[in-house]
PDB file of C-alpha atoms in Angstrom:
ATOM      1  CA  MET V   1      17.918  14.413 -25.858  1.00 52.00           C
ATOM      2  CA  ALA V   2      18.912  11.243 -23.979  1.00 57.00           C
ATOM      3  CA  GLU V   3      19.250  13.212 -20.719  1.00 79.00           C
ATOM      4  CA  VAL V   4      15.646  14.438 -21.069  1.00 82.00           C
ATOM      5  CA  LYS V   5      14.412  10.847 -21.290  1.00 85.00           C
ATOM      6  CA  ASP V   6      16.380  10.073 -18.115  1.00 87.00           C
ATOM      7  CA  TYR V   7      14.278  12.663 -16.265  1.00 86.00           C
ATOM      8  CA  PHE V   8      11.074  11.085 -17.614  1.00 88.00           C
ATOM      9  CA  LYS V   9      12.229   7.634 -16.563  1.00 90.00           C
ATOM     10  CA  ALA V  10      13.269   8.763 -13.061  1.00 90.00           C
ATOM     11  CA  ALA V  11       9.975  10.605 -12.522  1.00 90.00           C
ATOM     12  CA  GLU V  12       7.938   7.646 -13.729  1.00 92.00           C
ATOM     13  CA  GLU V  13       9.858   5.254 -11.457  1.00 93.00           C
ATOM     14  CA  LYS V  14       9.182   7.463  -8.419  1.00 93.00           C
ATOM     15  CA  MET V  15       5.512   7.743  -9.353  1.00 92.00           C
ATOM     16  CA  GLU V  16       5.261   3.971  -9.779  1.00 93.00           C
ATOM     17  CA  GLN V  17       6.830   3.512  -6.334  1.00 94.00           C
ATOM     18  CA  ALA V  18       4.215   5.866  -4.873  1.00 92.00           C
ATOM     19  CA  LEU V  19       1.457   3.730  -6.448  1.00 93.00           C
ATOM     20  CA  LEU V  20       2.976   0.516  -5.088  1.00 92.00           C
ATOM     21  CA  HIS V  21       3.237   2.031  -1.621  1.00 92.00           C
ATOM     22  CA  LEU V  22      -0.396   3.181  -1.808  1.00 90.00           C
ATOM     23  CA  ASP V  23      -1.517  -0.282  -2.885  1.00 89.00           C
ATOM     24  CA  ASP V  24       0.422  -1.849  -0.015  1.00 86.00           C
ATOM     25  CA  SER V  25      -0.982   0.523   2.603  1.00 86.00           C
ATOM     26  CA  LEU V  26      -4.569   0.151   1.330  1.00 84.00           C
ATOM     27  CA  ALA V  27      -4.269  -3.648   1.446  1.00 80.00           C
ATOM     28  CA  ARG V  28      -3.770  -3.432   5.204  1.00 75.00           C
ATOM     29  CA  ILE V  29      -7.044  -1.551   5.663  1.00 76.00           C
ATOM     30  CA  ARG V  30      -9.644  -4.028   6.837  1.00 69.00           C
ATOM     31  CA  ALA V  31     -12.838  -3.555   4.839  1.00 71.00           C
ATOM     32  CA  GLY V  32     -15.084  -6.036   6.638  1.00 68.00           C
ATOM     33  CA  LYS V  33     -13.975  -8.960   4.488  1.00 74.00           C
ATOM     34  CA  ALA V  34     -11.266 -11.488   5.281  1.00 75.00           C
ATOM     35  CA  ASN V  35      -8.039 -10.539   3.520  1.00 78.00           C
ATOM     36  CA  VAL V  36      -4.744 -12.217   4.383  1.00 81.00           C
ATOM     37  CA  ARG V  37      -2.846  -9.019   3.548  1.00 81.00           C
ATOM     38  CA  ILE V  38      -4.034  -7.376   6.783  1.00 80.00           C
ATOM     39  CA  LEU V  39      -1.502  -9.682   8.464  1.00 84.00           C
ATOM     40  CA  ASP V  40       1.430  -8.513   6.318  1.00 81.00           C
ATOM     41  CA  GLY V  41       2.712  -6.257   9.084  1.00 81.00           C
ATOM     42  CA  VAL V  42       2.705  -8.982  11.776  1.00 86.00           C
ATOM     43  CA  ARG V  43       6.229 -10.054  12.732  1.00 89.00           C
ATOM     44  CA  LEU V  44       7.315 -12.552  15.367  1.00 88.00           C
ATOM     45  CA  ASP V  45      10.406 -14.101  16.913  1.00 86.00           C
ATOM     46  CA  TYR V  46      11.301 -17.429  15.287  1.00 85.00           C
ATOM     47  CA  TYR V  47      14.437 -19.011  16.734  1.00 85.00           C
ATOM     48  CA  GLY V  48      16.082 -15.645  17.323  1.00 86.00           C
ATOM     49  CA  SER V  49      15.048 -14.042  14.016  1.00 87.00           C
ATOM     50  CA  ILE V  50      12.180 -11.628  13.453  1.00 88.00           C
ATOM     51  CA  VAL V  51      10.151 -13.062  10.563  1.00 89.00           C
ATOM     52  CA  PRO V  52       6.781 -12.257   8.966  1.00 89.00           C
ATOM     53  CA  LEU V  53       3.808 -14.382  10.001  1.00 86.00           C
ATOM     54  CA  SER V  54       3.654 -15.903   6.523  1.00 86.00           C
ATOM     55  CA  GLY V  55       7.165 -17.305   7.153  1.00 88.00           C
ATOM     56  CA  VAL V  56       6.004 -19.617   9.968  1.00 89.00           C
ATOM     57  CA  ALA V  57       2.423 -20.506   9.026  1.00 90.00           C
ATOM     58  CA  THR V  58      -0.003 -21.061   6.198  1.00 90.00           C
ATOM     59  CA  ILE V  59      -2.615 -18.294   6.053  1.00 89.00           C
ATOM     60  CA  THR V  60      -5.929 -18.929   4.298  1.00 90.00           C
ATOM     61  CA  THR V  61      -9.451 -17.488   4.108  1.00 88.00           C
ATOM     62  CA  PRO V  62     -11.923 -20.379   4.406  1.00 87.00           C
ATOM     63  CA  ASP V  63     -14.872 -17.976   4.124  1.00 86.00           C
ATOM     64  CA  ALA V  64     -15.568 -14.263   3.667  1.00 80.00           C
ATOM     65  CA  ARG V  65     -15.324 -13.421   7.389  1.00 84.00           C
ATOM     66  CA  THR V  66     -12.590 -15.773   8.650  1.00 88.00           C
ATOM     67  CA  ILE V  67      -8.809 -15.979   8.355  1.00 89.00           C
ATOM     68  CA  ALA V  68      -7.252 -19.327   9.313  1.00 91.00           C
ATOM     69  CA  ILE V  69      -3.613 -19.536  10.388  1.00 90.00           C
ATOM     70  CA  GLN V  70      -2.066 -23.024  10.391  1.00 92.00           C
ATOM     71  CA  PRO V  71       1.396 -22.909  12.059  1.00 91.00           C
ATOM     72  CA  TRP V  72       4.023 -25.208  10.623  1.00 90.00           C
ATOM     73  CA  GLU V  73       5.122 -26.075  14.177  1.00 89.00           C
ATOM     74  CA  LYS V  74       2.549 -26.500  16.975  1.00 86.00           C
ATOM     75  CA  LYS V  75       4.743 -24.759  19.557  1.00 86.00           C
ATOM     76  CA  MET V  76       4.532 -21.544  17.480  1.00 86.00           C
ATOM     77  CA  ILE V  77       0.796 -21.117  18.207  1.00 89.00           C
ATOM     78  CA  SER V  78       1.349 -19.068  21.371  1.00 87.00           C
ATOM     79  CA  GLU V  79       4.028 -16.925  19.674  1.00 88.00           C
ATOM     80  CA  ILE V  80       1.686 -16.244  16.746  1.00 88.00           C
ATOM     81  CA  GLU V  81      -1.146 -15.313  19.113  1.00 89.00           C
ATOM     82  CA  LYS V  82       1.100 -12.890  21.003  1.00 87.00           C
ATOM     83  CA  ALA V  83       2.304 -11.301  17.767  1.00 87.00           C
ATOM     84  CA  ILE V  84      -1.260 -10.800  16.504  1.00 86.00           C
ATOM     85  CA  MET V  85      -2.360  -9.312  19.837  1.00 87.00           C
ATOM     86  CA  ALA V  86       0.639  -6.930  19.823  1.00 86.00           C
ATOM     87  CA  SER V  87       0.026  -5.837  16.224  1.00 82.00           C
ATOM     88  CA  GLU V  88      -2.372  -3.176  14.966  1.00 76.00           C
ATOM     89  CA  VAL V  89      -4.726  -5.742  13.401  1.00 76.00           C
ATOM     90  CA  GLY V  90      -7.279  -5.198  16.158  1.00 76.00           C
ATOM     91  CA  ILE V  91      -8.756  -8.717  16.118  1.00 81.00           C
ATOM     92  CA  THR V  92      -8.535 -11.220  18.953  1.00 84.00           C
ATOM     93  CA  PRO V  93      -7.321 -14.626  17.748  1.00 87.00           C
ATOM     94  CA  GLU V  94      -9.188 -17.831  18.614  1.00 89.00           C
ATOM     95  CA  ASN V  95      -6.974 -20.851  19.233  1.00 87.00           C
ATOM     96  CA  ASN V  96      -8.151 -24.477  19.159  1.00 87.00           C
ATOM     97  CA  GLY V  97      -4.711 -25.998  19.771  1.00 83.00           C
ATOM     98  CA  GLU V  98      -3.885 -26.638  16.117  1.00 86.00           C
ATOM     99  CA  LEU V  99      -5.306 -23.693  14.230  1.00 90.00           C
ATOM    100  CA  ILE V 100      -5.744 -19.990  14.913  1.00 89.00           C
ATOM    101  CA  ARG V 101      -8.864 -18.306  13.585  1.00 91.00           C
ATOM    102  CA  LEU V 102      -9.442 -14.593  13.168  1.00 88.00           C
ATOM    103  CA  CYS V 103     -13.125 -13.736  12.803  1.00 86.00           C
ATOM    104  CA  ILE V 104     -13.530 -10.438  11.000  1.00 82.00           C
ATOM    105  CA  PRO V 105     -16.357  -8.489  12.668  1.00 80.00           C
ATOM    106  CA  PRO V 106     -18.751  -6.468  10.523  1.00 80.00           C
ATOM    107  CA  LEU V 107     -17.840  -2.780  10.419  1.00 78.00           C
ATOM    108  CA  THR V 108     -20.017  -0.092  11.961  1.00 83.00           C
ATOM    109  CA  GLU V 109     -20.966   2.979   9.933  1.00 86.00           C
ATOM    110  CA  ASP V 110     -18.618   5.168  12.011  1.00 87.00           C
ATOM    111  CA  ARG V 111     -15.748   2.735  11.495  1.00 83.00           C
ATOM    112  CA  ARG V 112     -16.421   2.674   7.743  1.00 85.00           C
ATOM    113  CA  LYS V 113     -16.263   6.475   7.623  1.00 88.00           C
ATOM    114  CA  ALA V 114     -12.999   6.459   9.593  1.00 87.00           C
ATOM    115  CA  LEU V 115     -11.538   3.907   7.171  1.00 87.00           C
ATOM    116  CA  VAL V 116     -12.579   6.043   4.192  1.00 90.00           C
ATOM    117  CA  LYS V 117     -10.859   9.008   5.839  1.00 92.00           C
ATOM    118  CA  GLN V 118      -7.709   6.904   6.332  1.00 90.00           C
ATOM    119  CA  THR V 119      -7.922   5.741   2.707  1.00 91.00           C
ATOM    120  CA  ARG V 120      -8.135   9.336   1.482  1.00 92.00           C
ATOM    121  CA  ALA V 121      -5.155  10.330   3.671  1.00 92.00           C
ATOM    122  CA  ASP V 122      -3.081   7.488   2.185  1.00 92.00           C
ATOM    123  CA  GLY V 123      -4.182   8.595  -1.293  1.00 93.00           C
ATOM    124  CA  GLU V 124      -3.165  12.189  -0.588  1.00 94.00           C
ATOM    125  CA  ASP V 125       0.268  10.982   0.553  1.00 94.00           C
ATOM    126  CA  ALA V 126       0.652   9.132  -2.749  1.00 93.00           C
ATOM    127  CA  LYS V 127      -0.400  12.237  -4.696  1.00 94.00           C
ATOM    128  CA  ILE V 128       2.158  14.319  -2.799  1.00 94.00           C
ATOM    129  CA  SER V 129       4.881  11.817  -3.723  1.00 94.00           C
ATOM    130  CA  ILE V 130       3.803  11.971  -7.365  1.00 93.00           C
ATOM    131  CA  ARG V 131       3.836  15.783  -7.317  1.00 94.00           C
ATOM    132  CA  ASN V 132       7.308  15.740  -5.744  1.00 94.00           C
ATOM    133  CA  ALA V 133       8.552  13.443  -8.507  1.00 92.00           C
ATOM    134  CA  ARG V 134       7.131  15.872 -11.090  1.00 93.00           C
ATOM    135  CA  ARG V 135       8.770  18.836  -9.349  1.00 93.00           C
ATOM    136  CA  ASP V 136      12.142  17.050  -9.201  1.00 92.00           C
ATOM    137  CA  ALA V 137      11.965  16.241 -12.918  1.00 91.00           C
ATOM    138  CA  ILE V 138      11.020  19.812 -13.861  1.00 90.00           C
ATOM    139  CA  ASP V 139      13.798  21.252 -11.657  1.00 91.00           C
ATOM    140  CA  GLY V 140      16.283  18.918 -13.333  1.00 89.00           C
ATOM    141  CA  LEU V 141      15.058  19.958 -16.780  1.00 87.00           C
ATOM    142  CA  LYS V 142      15.458  23.646 -15.891  1.00 87.00           C
ATOM    143  CA  LYS V 143      19.062  22.943 -14.862  1.00 87.00           C
ATOM    144  CA  GLU V 144      19.633  21.292 -18.235  1.00 86.00           C
ATOM    145  CA  ILE V 145      18.965  24.678 -19.929  1.00 84.00           C
ATOM    146  CA  LYS V 146      22.247  25.853 -18.399  1.00 85.00           C
ATOM    147  CA  ASN V 147      23.932  22.788 -19.897  1.00 83.00           C
ATOM    148  CA  GLY V 148      22.760  23.679 -23.406  1.00 83.00           C
ATOM    149  CA  LEU V 149      19.220  22.314 -23.644  1.00 81.00           C
ATOM    150  CA  ALA V 150      16.996  24.531 -25.793  1.00 85.00           C
ATOM    151  CA  GLU V 151      14.188  26.313 -23.946  1.00 85.00           C
ATOM    152  CA  ASP V 152      11.578  24.975 -26.381  1.00 86.00           C
ATOM    153  CA  ALA V 153      12.782  21.424 -25.781  1.00 85.00           C
ATOM    154  CA  GLU V 154      12.638  22.043 -22.034  1.00 86.00           C
ATOM    155  CA  LYS V 155       9.058  23.340 -22.269  1.00 89.00           C
ATOM    156  CA  ASP V 156       8.053  20.307 -24.355  1.00 89.00           C
ATOM    157  CA  ALA V 157       9.711  18.029 -21.809  1.00 88.00           C
ATOM    158  CA  GLU V 158       7.861  19.816 -18.972  1.00 90.00           C
ATOM    159  CA  ALA V 159       4.579  19.191 -20.791  1.00 91.00           C
ATOM    160  CA  GLU V 160       5.486  15.497 -21.124  1.00 91.00           C
ATOM    161  CA  VAL V 161       6.300  15.275 -17.400  1.00 91.00           C
ATOM    162  CA  GLN V 162       2.909  16.867 -16.684  1.00 92.00           C
ATOM    163  CA  LYS V 163       1.196  14.217 -18.844  1.00 93.00           C
ATOM    164  CA  ILE V 164       2.960  11.452 -16.896  1.00 92.00           C
ATOM    165  CA  HIS V 165       1.940  13.170 -13.633  1.00 93.00           C
ATOM    166  CA  ASP V 166      -1.700  13.401 -14.721  1.00 93.00           C
ATOM    167  CA  LYS V 167      -1.736   9.718 -15.687  1.00 93.00           C
ATOM    168  CA  TYR V 168      -0.518   8.641 -12.240  1.00 93.00           C
ATOM    169  CA  ILE V 169      -2.848  11.010 -10.367  1.00 94.00           C
ATOM    170  CA  LYS V 170      -5.740   9.490 -12.333  1.00 95.00           C
ATOM    171  CA  LYS V 171      -4.574   5.985 -11.332  1.00 94.00           C
ATOM    172  CA  VAL V 172      -4.488   7.039  -7.660  1.00 93.00           C
ATOM    173  CA  ASP V 173      -8.027   8.419  -7.941  1.00 94.00           C
ATOM    174  CA  GLU V 174      -9.229   5.145  -9.506  1.00 94.00           C
ATOM    175  CA  ILE V 175      -7.583   3.053  -6.769  1.00 92.00           C
ATOM    176  CA  LEU V 176      -9.092   5.271  -4.059  1.00 92.00           C
ATOM    177  CA  ALA V 177     -12.561   5.107  -5.587  1.00 92.00           C
ATOM    178  CA  ALA V 178     -12.412   1.311  -5.719  1.00 90.00           C
ATOM    179  CA  LYS V 179     -11.198   1.040  -2.093  1.00 88.00           C
ATOM    180  CA  GLU V 180     -13.822   3.513  -0.836  1.00 89.00           C
ATOM    181  CA  LYS V 181     -16.533   1.515  -2.600  1.00 88.00           C
ATOM    182  CA  GLU V 182     -15.176  -1.692  -1.020  1.00 83.00           C
ATOM    183  CA  VAL V 183     -15.105  -0.145   2.460  1.00 82.00           C
ATOM    184  CA  MET V 184     -18.587   1.394   2.234  1.00 82.00           C
ATOM    185  CA  THR V 185     -20.218  -1.773   0.826  1.00 78.00           C
ATOM    186  CA  VAL V 186     -22.136  -3.471   3.623  1.00 64.00           C
TER     187      VAL V 186
END
């Protein structure tokens, strides 16, 4: 019976990874409010190494529509600006010589709808990963029948894998609903 639990554990780990990936990708979607996580994907050259923006500057949100970037070294300001312009953030940085500001513009209705569509696509990708984890676990359990696992035990284990699957699909739906509400809130 220990091998059956291994399939549960492996499936649950894959499903948890899918949730974490979804959370990470949704954090980068700009919902009209300042969120420092939209800068997570920005990388720049720092003395020959490619490092994340958070590795060379302090990033804060002084108000709901502004992100402030305070470089630890003044000479990094131009490098940070170039990295932000080259990234997919889509916001032009404002530089006052010591601090870089990103003013988050309000979203148009069309842009909100496009972001909801992107959110749903990311959610569907997570659901596909969860379904694949379920399929892998069930395939493994069916192979265990050949190794001496009773068919009744295999059917019970399949039902348990389905319960785990349903739990994670419900979590994805809850995360998507919350993000859609955040994006559509004016």
